[in-house]
Each structure stands twice: as C-alpha cells, then as structure tokens.
mmCIF file of C-alpha atoms in Angstrom:
data_model
loop_
_atom_site.group_PDB
_atom_site.id
_atom_site.type_symbol
_atom_site.label_atom_id
_atom_site.label_comp_id
_atom_site.label_asym_id
_atom_site.label_seq_id
_atom_site.Cartn_x
_atom_site.Cartn_y
_atom_site.Cartn_z
ATOM 1 C CA MET A 17 35.398 -12.196 -12.644
ATOM 2 C CA LEU A 18 32.225 -10.521 -11.392
ATOM 3 C CA PHE A 19 32.930 -6.880 -10.626
ATOM 4 C CA ASP A 20 32.396 -5.973 -6.971
ATOM 5 C CA LEU A 21 31.726 -2.343 -6.126
ATOM 6 C CA LYS A 22 33.216 -2.796 -2.650
ATOM 7 C CA THR A 23 36.665 -3.541 -4.058
ATOM 8 C CA MET A 24 36.839 0.016 -5.357
ATOM 9 C CA ILE A 25 36.523 1.634 -1.917
ATOM 10 C CA GLN A 26 40.198 2.023 -0.925
ATOM 11 C CA PRO A 27 40.906 -1.693 -0.577
ATOM 12 C CA PHE A 28 44.469 -1.249 0.667
ATOM 13 C CA THR A 29 43.789 1.097 3.614
ATOM 14 C CA ALA A 30 41.705 0.954 6.750
ATOM 15 C CA LEU A 31 38.086 1.839 6.074
ATOM 16 C CA SER A 32 36.700 5.046 7.550
ATOM 17 C CA PRO A 33 33.271 5.025 9.290
ATOM 18 C CA GLN A 34 31.777 6.595 6.166
ATOM 19 C CA GLN A 35 33.321 3.918 3.945
ATOM 20 C CA LYS A 36 32.077 1.160 6.258
ATOM 21 C CA LYS A 37 28.574 2.624 6.065
ATOM 22 C CA LEU A 38 28.783 2.698 2.283
ATOM 23 C CA ASP A 39 30.080 -0.885 2.287
ATOM 24 C CA HIS A 40 27.102 -1.969 4.383
ATOM 25 C CA LEU A 41 24.724 -0.105 2.081
ATOM 26 C CA ILE A 42 26.148 -1.896 -0.974
ATOM 27 C CA ASP A 43 25.514 -5.286 0.665
ATOM 28 C CA LYS A 44 22.001 -4.189 1.569
ATOM 29 C CA ILE A 45 21.200 -3.183 -2.012
ATOM 30 C CA GLU A 46 22.515 -6.476 -3.401
ATOM 31 C CA GLN A 47 20.251 -8.335 -0.951
ATOM 32 C CA GLN A 48 17.297 -6.138 -1.861
ATOM 33 C CA LYS A 49 17.817 -6.782 -5.566
ATOM 34 C CA GLN A 50 17.898 -10.540 -4.924
ATOM 35 C CA GLU A 51 14.814 -10.350 -2.716
ATOM 36 C CA LEU A 52 12.910 -8.327 -5.312
ATOM 37 C CA HIS A 53 13.844 -10.857 -8.015
ATOM 38 C CA GLN A 54 12.608 -13.743 -5.843
ATOM 39 C CA TRP A 55 9.272 -12.040 -5.183
ATOM 40 C CA GLN A 56 8.850 -11.189 -8.859
ATOM 41 C CA GLN A 57 9.389 -14.835 -9.761
ATOM 42 C CA ALA A 58 6.952 -15.992 -7.061
ATOM 43 C CA GLU A 59 4.235 -13.464 -7.916
ATOM 44 C CA GLU A 60 2.763 -15.286 -10.920
ATOM 45 C CA ASP A 61 2.863 -18.689 -9.200
ATOM 46 C CA LEU A 62 1.129 -17.326 -6.108
ATOM 47 C CA GLN A 63 -1.542 -15.641 -8.202
ATOM 48 C CA GLN A 64 -2.208 -18.830 -10.157
ATOM 49 C CA TYR A 65 -2.438 -20.852 -6.947
ATOM 50 C CA THR A 66 -4.816 -18.280 -5.463
ATOM 51 C CA HIS A 67 -7.099 -18.337 -8.517
ATOM 52 C CA LYS A 68 -7.160 -22.109 -8.455
ATOM 53 C CA THR A 69 -7.778 -22.748 -4.750
ATOM 54 C CA PHE A 70 -9.096 -19.616 -3.079
ATOM 55 C CA MET A 71 -11.085 -17.646 -5.671
ATOM 56 C CA PRO A 72 -13.817 -20.262 -6.292
ATOM 57 C CA VAL A 73 -14.798 -20.369 -2.608
ATOM 58 C CA TYR A 74 -14.369 -16.602 -2.333
ATOM 59 C CA HIS A 75 -16.880 -16.095 -5.153
ATOM 60 C CA GLU A 76 -19.259 -18.616 -3.596
ATOM 61 C CA LEU A 77 -19.174 -16.771 -0.255
ATOM 62 C CA HIS A 78 -19.938 -13.437 -1.911
ATOM 63 C CA GLY A 79 -22.826 -15.035 -3.773
ATOM 64 C CA VAL A 80 -24.344 -16.255 -0.494
ATOM 65 C CA LEU A 81 -23.813 -12.881 1.205
ATOM 66 C CA PHE A 82 -25.481 -11.087 -1.706
ATOM 67 C CA LYS A 83 -28.533 -13.313 -1.336
ATOM 68 C CA GLN A 84 -28.624 -12.406 2.364
ATOM 69 C CA LEU A 85 -28.403 -8.696 1.514
ATOM 70 C CA GLU A 86 -31.135 -8.994 -1.082
ATOM 71 C CA GLN A 87 -33.425 -10.882 1.299
ATOM 72 C CA LEU A 88 -32.888 -8.519 4.240
ATOM 73 C CA TRP A 89 -33.473 -5.458 2.040
ATOM 74 C CA LYS A 90 -36.732 -6.988 0.828
ATOM 75 C CA HIS A 91 -37.923 -7.665 4.401
ATOM 76 C CA LEU A 92 -37.010 -4.100 5.378
ATOM 77 C CA GLN A 93 -39.255 -2.716 2.636
ATOM 78 C CA GLU A 94 -42.178 -5.071 3.185
ATOM 79 C CA THR A 95 -42.297 -5.833 6.924
ATOM 80 C CA THR A 96 -42.863 -3.742 10.049
ATOM 81 C CA PHE A 97 -40.190 -4.042 12.753
ATOM 82 C CA SER A 98 -39.685 -2.453 16.147
ATOM 83 C CA LYS A 99 -37.303 0.495 16.479
ATOM 84 C CA ALA A 100 -34.658 -1.683 18.148
ATOM 85 C CA GLU A 101 -35.007 -4.358 15.450
ATOM 86 C CA LEU A 102 -34.676 -1.720 12.707
ATOM 87 C CA VAL A 103 -31.377 -0.524 14.184
ATOM 88 C CA VAL A 104 -29.924 -4.050 14.104
ATOM 89 C CA LEU A 105 -31.339 -4.747 10.651
ATOM 90 C CA ASP A 106 -29.972 -1.495 9.227
ATOM 91 C CA GLU A 107 -26.526 -2.223 10.672
ATOM 92 C CA LYS A 108 -26.466 -5.699 9.097
ATOM 93 C CA ILE A 109 -27.635 -4.479 5.680
ATOM 94 C CA GLN A 110 -25.159 -1.609 5.723
ATOM 95 C CA TYR A 111 -22.342 -3.982 6.700
ATOM 96 C CA LEU A 112 -23.144 -6.379 3.850
ATOM 97 C CA ALA A 113 -23.438 -3.553 1.300
ATOM 98 C CA ASN A 114 -20.114 -2.073 2.408
ATOM 99 C CA TYR A 115 -18.450 -5.512 2.314
ATOM 100 C CA LEU A 116 -19.721 -6.326 -1.181
ATOM 101 C CA LYS A 117 -19.430 -2.922 -2.855
ATOM 102 C CA ASP A 118 -15.912 -3.596 -4.176
ATOM 103 C CA SER A 119 -16.424 -7.301 -4.827
ATOM 104 C CA GLN A 120 -15.242 -8.685 -8.153
ATOM 105 C CA ALA A 121 -17.512 -11.707 -7.769
ATOM 106 C CA MET A 122 -20.756 -9.848 -8.555
ATOM 107 C CA SER A 123 -22.642 -9.741 -11.832
ATOM 108 C CA VAL A 124 -23.483 -6.328 -13.298
ATOM 109 C CA GLN A 125 -27.036 -6.508 -11.941
ATOM 110 C CA GLN A 126 -25.860 -7.600 -8.504
ATOM 111 C CA ALA A 127 -23.197 -4.882 -8.357
ATOM 112 C CA HIS A 128 -25.821 -2.277 -9.285
ATOM 113 C CA LYS A 129 -28.109 -3.468 -6.479
ATOM 114 C CA VAL A 130 -25.283 -3.426 -3.942
ATOM 115 C CA ASN A 131 -24.290 0.095 -5.008
ATOM 116 C CA GLU A 132 -27.899 1.274 -4.754
ATOM 117 C CA ILE A 133 -28.192 0.035 -1.151
ATOM 118 C CA PHE A 134 -24.733 1.304 -0.194
ATOM 119 C CA THR A 135 -25.526 4.766 -1.605
ATOM 120 C CA TYR A 136 -28.793 4.878 0.338
ATOM 121 C CA TYR A 137 -27.044 4.322 3.669
ATOM 122 C CA GLN A 138 -24.176 6.639 2.754
ATOM 123 C CA GLN A 139 -26.582 9.478 1.991
ATOM 124 C CA ARG A 140 -28.480 8.826 5.188
ATOM 125 C CA ALA A 141 -25.242 8.965 7.214
ATOM 126 C CA GLU A 142 -24.204 12.204 5.474
ATOM 127 C CA HIS A 143 -27.584 13.738 6.276
ATOM 128 C CA ALA A 144 -27.225 12.765 9.946
ATOM 129 C CA GLN A 145 -23.708 14.229 10.033
ATOM 130 C CA PHE A 146 -24.953 17.448 8.455
ATOM 131 C CA ARG A 147 -27.656 17.811 11.109
ATOM 132 C CA LYS A 148 -25.082 17.178 13.844
ATOM 133 C CA SER A 149 -22.702 19.783 12.375
ATOM 134 C CA GLN A 150 -25.522 22.290 11.994
ATOM 135 C CA LYS A 151 -26.436 21.803 15.641
ATOM 136 C CA LYS A 152 -22.820 22.423 16.671
ATOM 137 C CA ILE A 153 -22.681 25.590 14.545
ATOM 138 C CA ASN A 154 -25.858 26.878 16.166
ATOM 139 C CA GLU A 155 -24.383 26.208 19.614
ATOM 140 C CA LEU A 156 -21.208 28.084 18.659
ATOM 141 C CA GLU A 157 -23.217 31.052 17.404
ATOM 142 C CA THR A 158 -25.034 31.153 20.711
ATOM 143 C CA PHE A 159 -21.722 31.003 22.538
ATOM 144 C CA PHE A 160 -20.224 33.941 20.611
ATOM 145 C CA LYS A 161 -23.364 36.051 20.993
ATOM 146 C CA ASN A 162 -23.171 35.694 24.751
ATOM 147 C CA GLU A 163 -20.712 38.328 25.979
ATOM 148 C CA ASN A 164 -20.260 36.706 29.370
ATOM 149 C CA PRO A 165 -20.590 32.965 28.787
ATOM 150 C CA SER A 166 -21.082 31.102 31.993
ATOM 151 C CA ASP A 167 -22.484 27.885 30.639
ATOM 152 C CA LEU A 168 -19.789 25.201 30.869
ATOM 153 C CA ALA A 169 -21.453 23.202 28.094
ATOM 154 C CA ASP A 170 -20.937 26.125 25.678
ATOM 155 C CA VAL A 171 -17.278 26.342 26.632
ATOM 156 C CA GLU A 172 -16.844 22.612 26.032
ATOM 157 C CA VAL A 173 -18.490 22.926 22.608
ATOM 158 C CA PHE A 174 -16.042 25.675 21.663
ATOM 159 C CA GLU A 175 -13.048 23.712 22.958
ATOM 160 C CA GLU A 176 -14.146 20.613 21.038
ATOM 161 C CA TRP A 177 -14.520 22.659 17.842
ATOM 162 C CA GLU A 178 -11.096 24.250 18.376
ATOM 163 C CA SER A 179 -9.486 20.845 19.073
ATOM 164 C CA ASP A 180 -10.966 19.311 15.907
ATOM 165 C CA HIS A 181 -9.590 22.105 13.748
ATOM 166 C CA PHE A 182 -6.181 21.912 15.460
ATOM 167 C CA GLN A 183 -5.969 18.162 14.798
ATOM 168 C CA GLN A 184 -6.934 18.676 11.151
ATOM 169 C CA ALA A 185 -4.251 21.347 10.762
ATOM 170 C CA ARG A 186 -1.610 19.077 12.326
ATOM 171 C CA GLU A 187 -2.551 16.184 10.059
ATOM 172 C CA GLN A 188 -2.430 18.410 6.967
ATOM 173 C CA ALA A 189 0.990 19.730 8.008
ATOM 174 C CA ARG A 190 2.273 16.182 8.577
ATOM 175 C CA LEU A 191 1.091 15.047 5.155
ATOM 176 C CA LYS A 192 2.669 18.115 3.549
ATOM 177 C CA ARG A 193 6.035 17.416 5.223
ATOM 178 C CA GLN A 194 5.852 13.786 4.123
ATOM 179 C CA GLN A 195 5.095 14.789 0.525
ATOM 180 C CA GLU A 196 7.926 17.349 0.516
ATOM 181 C CA LYS A 197 10.395 14.790 1.884
ATOM 182 C CA GLN A 198 9.356 12.235 -0.734
ATOM 183 C CA ALA A 199 9.676 14.857 -3.461
ATOM 184 C CA GLN A 200 13.219 15.693 -2.266
ATOM 185 C CA VAL A 201 14.226 12.023 -2.265
ATOM 186 C CA THR A 202 12.780 11.544 -5.758
ATOM 187 C CA ALA A 203 14.487 14.673 -7.080
ATOM 188 C CA MET A 204 17.831 13.640 -5.575
ATOM 189 C CA ALA A 205 17.573 10.152 -7.058
ATOM 190 C CA GLU A 206 16.718 11.532 -10.499
ATOM 191 C CA GLN A 207 19.565 14.052 -10.369
ATOM 192 C CA SER A 208 22.059 11.412 -9.166
ATOM 193 C CA LEU A 209 20.913 9.044 -11.896
ATOM 194 C CA LYS A 210 21.361 11.676 -14.588
ATOM 195 C CA THR A 211 24.739 12.817 -13.237
ATOM 196 C CA VAL A 212 26.225 9.310 -13.190
ATOM 197 C CA TYR A 213 24.784 8.443 -16.601
ATOM 198 C CA LEU A 214 26.181 11.581 -18.250
ATOM 199 C CA LYS A 215 29.593 10.955 -16.699
ATOM 200 C CA ILE A 216 29.635 7.402 -18.098
ATOM 201 C CA ALA A 217 28.487 8.582 -21.530
ATOM 202 C CA ALA A 218 31.170 11.274 -21.590
ATOM 203 C CA ILE A 219 33.939 8.719 -20.934
ATOM 204 C CA ILE A 220 32.846 5.833 -23.180
ATOM 205 C CA HIS A 221 30.895 7.436 -26.008
ATOM 206 C CA PRO A 222 31.819 5.296 -29.077
ATOM 207 C CA ASP A 223 31.746 8.238 -31.493
ATOM 208 C CA ARG A 224 34.984 9.474 -29.904
ATOM 209 C CA GLU A 225 36.781 6.139 -30.333
ATOM 210 C CA VAL A 226 38.890 5.510 -33.443
ATOM 211 C CA ASN A 227 39.875 1.938 -32.584
ATOM 212 C CA ASP A 228 37.191 -0.360 -34.070
ATOM 213 C CA VAL A 229 37.555 -3.064 -31.400
ATOM 214 C CA LYS A 230 37.323 -0.559 -28.563
ATOM 215 C CA LYS A 231 34.473 1.192 -30.347
ATOM 216 C CA ILE A 232 32.417 -2.038 -30.339
ATOM 217 C CA LYS A 233 33.150 -2.562 -26.653
ATOM 218 C CA LYS A 234 32.174 1.012 -25.798
ATOM 219 C CA THR A 235 28.987 0.687 -27.845
ATOM 220 C CA GLU A 236 28.016 -2.356 -25.771
ATOM 221 C CA LEU A 237 28.840 -0.544 -22.530
ATOM 222 C CA LEU A 238 26.807 2.477 -23.573
ATOM 223 C CA GLN A 239 23.891 0.192 -24.426
ATOM 224 C CA ARG A 240 24.064 -1.271 -20.912
ATOM 225 C CA ALA A 241 24.193 2.237 -19.467
ATOM 226 C CA ASN A 242 21.172 3.265 -21.560
ATOM 227 C CA GLU A 243 19.198 0.269 -20.304
ATOM 228 C CA ALA A 244 20.135 0.956 -16.672
ATOM 229 C CA TYR A 245 19.213 4.613 -17.095
ATOM 230 C CA ALA A 246 15.860 3.710 -18.644
ATOM 231 C CA GLU A 247 15.168 1.362 -15.716
ATOM 232 C CA GLN A 248 16.388 4.021 -13.232
ATOM 233 C CA ASP A 249 18.902 1.491 -11.923
ATOM 234 C CA LEU A 250 21.336 3.794 -10.151
ATOM 235 C CA PHE A 251 23.256 0.957 -8.514
ATOM 236 C CA THR A 252 24.209 -0.624 -11.853
ATOM 237 C CA LEU A 253 25.269 2.757 -13.229
ATOM 238 C CA LEU A 254 27.504 3.393 -10.214
ATOM 239 C CA LYS A 255 29.135 0.004 -10.619
ATOM 240 C CA MET A 256 29.749 0.745 -14.286
ATOM 241 C CA GLN A 257 31.164 4.165 -13.483
ATOM 242 C CA LEU A 258 33.660 2.804 -10.965
ATOM 243 C CA GLN A 259 34.699 -0.002 -13.296
ATOM 244 C CA ILE A 260 35.198 2.439 -16.168
ATOM 245 C CA GLU A 261 37.163 4.827 -13.964
ATOM 246 C CA GLN A 262 39.379 1.947 -12.867
ATOM 247 C CA ASP A 263 39.995 0.959 -16.470
ATOM 248 C CA GLN A 264 40.806 4.589 -17.268
ATOM 249 C CA GLU A 265 43.166 4.707 -14.257
ATOM 250 C CA VAL A 266 41.423 7.738 -12.804
ATOM 251 C CA SER A 267 40.545 6.229 -9.433
ATOM 252 C CA GLN A 268 43.696 4.450 -8.370
ATOM 253 C CA LYS A 269 43.858 6.528 -5.181
ATOM 254 C CA GLY A 270 40.402 5.486 -4.098
ATOM 255 C CA LEU A 271 37.308 7.585 -3.658
ATOM 256 C CA SER A 272 37.444 11.060 -2.179
ATOM 257 C CA ALA A 273 35.329 12.078 0.817
ATOM 258 C CA GLU A 274 33.110 14.072 -1.533
ATOM 259 C CA GLN A 275 32.584 11.070 -3.810
ATOM 260 C CA LEU A 276 31.815 8.826 -0.823
ATOM 261 C CA LYS A 277 29.185 11.281 0.397
ATOM 262 C CA PHE A 278 27.646 11.550 -3.052
ATOM 263 C CA TYR A 279 27.522 7.785 -3.555
ATOM 264 C CA GLN A 280 26.040 7.245 -0.115
ATOM 265 C CA LEU A 281 23.214 9.704 -0.796
ATOM 266 C CA ALA A 282 22.610 8.224 -4.225
ATOM 267 C CA LEU A 283 22.642 4.632 -2.973
ATOM 268 C CA ASP A 284 20.348 5.528 -0.071
ATOM 269 C CA ALA A 285 17.806 6.731 -2.629
ATOM 270 C CA GLN A 286 18.282 3.527 -4.672
ATOM 271 C CA SER A 287 17.853 1.379 -1.560
ATOM 272 C CA GLN A 288 14.680 3.198 -0.590
ATOM 273 C CA LYS A 289 13.261 2.747 -4.076
ATOM 274 C CA LEU A 290 14.051 -0.976 -4.051
ATOM 275 C CA GLN A 291 12.404 -1.377 -0.650
ATOM 276 C CA GLU A 292 9.315 0.450 -1.894
ATOM 277 C CA GLN A 293 9.134 -1.944 -4.861
ATOM 278 C CA ILE A 294 9.449 -4.958 -2.544
ATOM 279 C CA ASP A 295 6.839 -3.594 -0.119
ATOM 280 C CA ALA A 296 4.421 -2.798 -2.944
ATOM 281 C CA LEU A 297 4.808 -6.276 -4.408
ATOM 282 C CA ILE A 298 4.277 -7.952 -1.026
ATOM 283 C CA HIS A 299 1.257 -5.708 -0.398
ATOM 284 C CA ARG A 300 -0.302 -6.886 -3.667
ATOM 285 C CA LEU A 301 0.195 -10.524 -2.707
ATOM 286 C CA VAL A 302 -0.735 -10.291 0.982
ATOM 287 C CA TRP A 303 -4.493 -9.786 0.911
ATOM 288 C CA SER A 304 -5.286 -11.779 4.067
ATOM 289 C CA SER A 305 -5.831 -9.609 7.158
ATOM 290 C CA LYS A 306 -4.153 -12.265 9.310
ATOM 291 C CA THR A 307 -1.047 -12.279 7.131
ATOM 292 C CA ARG A 308 -0.997 -8.477 6.970
ATOM 293 C CA ILE A 309 -0.931 -8.378 10.766
ATOM 294 C CA ALA A 310 1.966 -10.866 10.734
ATOM 295 C CA VAL A 311 3.813 -8.753 8.149
ATOM 296 C CA LYS A 312 3.287 -5.635 10.240
ATOM 297 C CA LYS A 313 4.608 -7.355 13.371
ATOM 298 C CA GLY A 314 7.589 -8.618 11.379
ATOM 299 C CA LYS A 315 8.271 -5.085 10.074
ATOM 300 C CA GLY A 316 7.516 -6.044 6.481
ATOM 301 C CA LYS A 317 9.198 -9.440 6.528
ATOM 302 C CA VAL A 318 7.308 -12.457 5.236
ATOM 303 C CA GLN A 319 8.388 -15.680 3.530
ATOM 304 C CA ILE A 320 6.928 -16.869 0.234
ATOM 305 C CA ALA A 321 6.094 -20.242 1.812
ATOM 306 C CA ASP A 322 4.059 -18.407 4.473
ATOM 307 C CA LEU A 323 1.770 -17.018 1.773
ATOM 308 C CA TYR A 324 1.010 -20.472 0.357
ATOM 309 C CA LYS A 325 0.219 -21.637 3.878
ATOM 310 C CA GLN A 326 -2.043 -18.653 4.480
ATOM 311 C CA ILE A 327 -3.906 -19.199 1.205
ATOM 312 C CA ASP A 328 -4.709 -22.745 2.304
ATOM 313 C CA GLU A 329 -5.778 -21.602 5.772
ATOM 314 C CA ASP A 330 -7.991 -18.828 4.399
ATOM 315 C CA THR A 331 -9.573 -21.167 1.864
ATOM 316 C CA SER A 332 -10.438 -23.626 4.623
ATOM 317 C CA ALA A 333 -11.822 -20.839 6.844
ATOM 318 C CA ILE A 334 -14.046 -19.486 4.071
ATOM 319 C CA LYS A 335 -15.427 -22.950 3.350
ATOM 320 C CA GLN A 336 -16.499 -23.144 6.987
ATOM 321 C CA GLN A 337 -17.981 -19.639 6.781
ATOM 322 C CA ILE A 338 -19.984 -20.581 3.690
ATOM 323 C CA LYS A 339 -21.670 -23.376 5.644
ATOM 324 C CA VAL A 340 -22.653 -20.946 8.406
ATOM 325 C CA GLU A 341 -23.874 -18.260 5.997
ATOM 326 C CA LYS A 342 -25.958 -20.727 3.973
ATOM 327 C CA GLU A 343 -27.667 -21.879 7.150
ATOM 328 C CA ARG A 344 -28.288 -18.263 8.171
ATOM 329 C CA LEU A 345 -29.732 -17.529 4.710
ATOM 330 C CA MET A 346 -32.112 -20.461 5.034
ATOM 331 C CA TYR A 347 -33.619 -18.991 8.207
ATOM 332 C CA ILE A 348 -33.823 -15.323 7.183
ATOM 333 C CA LYS A 349 -35.695 -16.127 3.981
ATOM 334 C CA LYS A 350 -38.788 -16.228 6.183
ATOM 335 C CA VAL A 351 -39.907 -13.269 8.297
ATOM 336 C CA SER A 352 -40.396 -15.547 11.287
ATOM 337 C CA GLY A 353 -36.837 -16.804 10.994
ATOM 338 C CA LEU A 354 -35.489 -13.255 10.706
ATOM 339 C CA GLU A 355 -37.469 -12.138 13.759
ATOM 340 C CA MET A 356 -36.076 -15.072 15.731
ATOM 341 C CA PHE A 357 -32.542 -14.081 14.750
ATOM 342 C CA LEU A 358 -33.217 -10.450 15.749
ATOM 343 C CA ARG A 359 -34.650 -11.454 19.148
ATOM 344 C CA HIS A 360 -31.645 -13.613 19.976
ATOM 345 C CA GLY A 361 -28.986 -11.306 18.515
ATOM 346 C CA MET A 362 -27.926 -13.870 15.906
ATOM 347 C CA LEU A 363 -28.166 -11.727 12.788
#
C-alpha cells in the first residue's frame, strides 16, 4: 500500500487547526509534484513543436528586419534629411537594433553590424543623459550658493533631486529585504533537509544492523534517503522519516505540537521551492507576450494545450507580419520610397 503522510497525523483524534493546515499543505505539495512532472514531460515536446513550426518563420522575419536596418542605416549615412525626418529615422533604426541585438537568427557578420549600430545609439543616449545630469548639478550648485533662494524653479530642482534619491534608497532597501528573506528561506530549507536526513540515517544505518535481511532493507532505505537528500527532496525525506518512526513504534501517539510546527515550516519551504521550479519552467516555455499576459492574469496558471494553441497563433501572426515587412523593405530600398514613408508617418 502506498504510504500516505497524512495518515500519520493523529488519525484517531480530531484534527487541530495546525494539523489541518499541515494536511492541506501535504495535498498541495503532492499536486505541485504532479504538476512539475507534467510540465517536465511536456517541455521537450513543446520545444520540438516550436522549432518545427515557429522558428523557421521567426528566423525569416529577423532576416527581413535586418535588411531594413541595414538599408535605413545606409540612407542615414548617405542622404540628407530634415531635422524632423532624422528624429523619426533615428527612432526606427534604434528600435530595430534593440529588437535584433539578442536575436539568435543572425549570422556572425549580421550580429556584429547590429551590435555596432546599437552601441552607437546607446553611447549617444548616455552622452545626452550625462549632459542633462551635468545641467541639473549646475542648477543645484547655484541653488546652494544662494543663501536666500527665492526662485521657485531652483526649489523644484532640489525637490526633484531629493525625490529621486529617496526613491532609489527605497528600492535598494526593498531589494535588500527581499534578498534577506530569500536567504532565510533557503537556509531554513537546507537546515531542515539536513536535520531530517541525519535523523533517518541515525535510525536505519545498516552498519548497526546484525540481521542480514534487515541490513539489506536498511541499505535500500538509506540509498533512497541519499538520493532524496542529493535532490533536496525534503517531502520524500519527511515521508520516510514518519514511516520509519511508525515501524520503530516511536510515533504511536501522533506528532507533538513542536513536530507539527517544524514540519509545517519545512514543508512550506519545500512547497515554495517546487512552485519556483514550476514557474521557472513555465517562464522558459512561455515566450509569447500575449501568453505571458494571460499567465499573469491567471496568477501563473496556464494549460499545456494553451501553449500549443499560442504557438500556432504566433506563427500565423508572424507570417502576416513578414508580408508587411517585405513590402515595406521594397519601398525603403529607394530614397524616394523612404521619404514618402517619412512624410506619411508609415515608417
């Protein structure tokens, strides 16, 4: 008979609120383990389907967009445009470079060209930001030199500077608290894992068994415990511990309040880790912005069938986009076509 952890929680008496919470947590972990297994099985199939249906059109789209980038960059170097046209042209080139800079569909030469253009605009933006910051610093220096500031603009500059630094400090403090909390959870999980493992090993270590039959059984149990410990599977270790304690007749009176509290904390950490694994796996598979929005609205819930459906929808949408981008490329190859697009806001 499959061992059930819940049967060990005082089965013959009414459950306390703490026991009920632990009971619920056990069910949750079992469901999480099943869900994780399902996603792990689906991962390879989804990736193969994506490479077969979506990736070819994805690569084709990036190839067309690179040709647009290359053509627009060439026109920018060789043709004179108005100031307004240059603003629009720069925005389009910068957008394409930013979109393609992490593309896996580029050749080495293409990737180098994209990076060159992206770096150019990044450096230009940094230079503009530096000039803006320098101007603000100069305004602040003027403000502090004035013993009786009466200019409202100076006061607003100071308040804006103070607000920016306050927001940065709050964000840094929030990140620090989050990191400390995560470190505490990780430390607690590791300590719980080690504590349970050592307790199991102390009870069933085969070197202390003289009976050959029991020694073989304990060797197998210890091997299972070693594997669970290596995989940081706290839930399996807890189940083993309770089963072993039952066999040893050391838990016939049920779990104490202290044990219940310990197991709840330990299982909470295990549940959180399982959920993180599920979320990370789903995040790897959900690359569509539309699906990510749906996942966010559903608080992380998404069905495997939904991903197949979204792959098909995205593939169809990109095929339509390729048609549009090819037509756009045909026009912007000529300066006259590019100027027409700029005049009508079609770039």
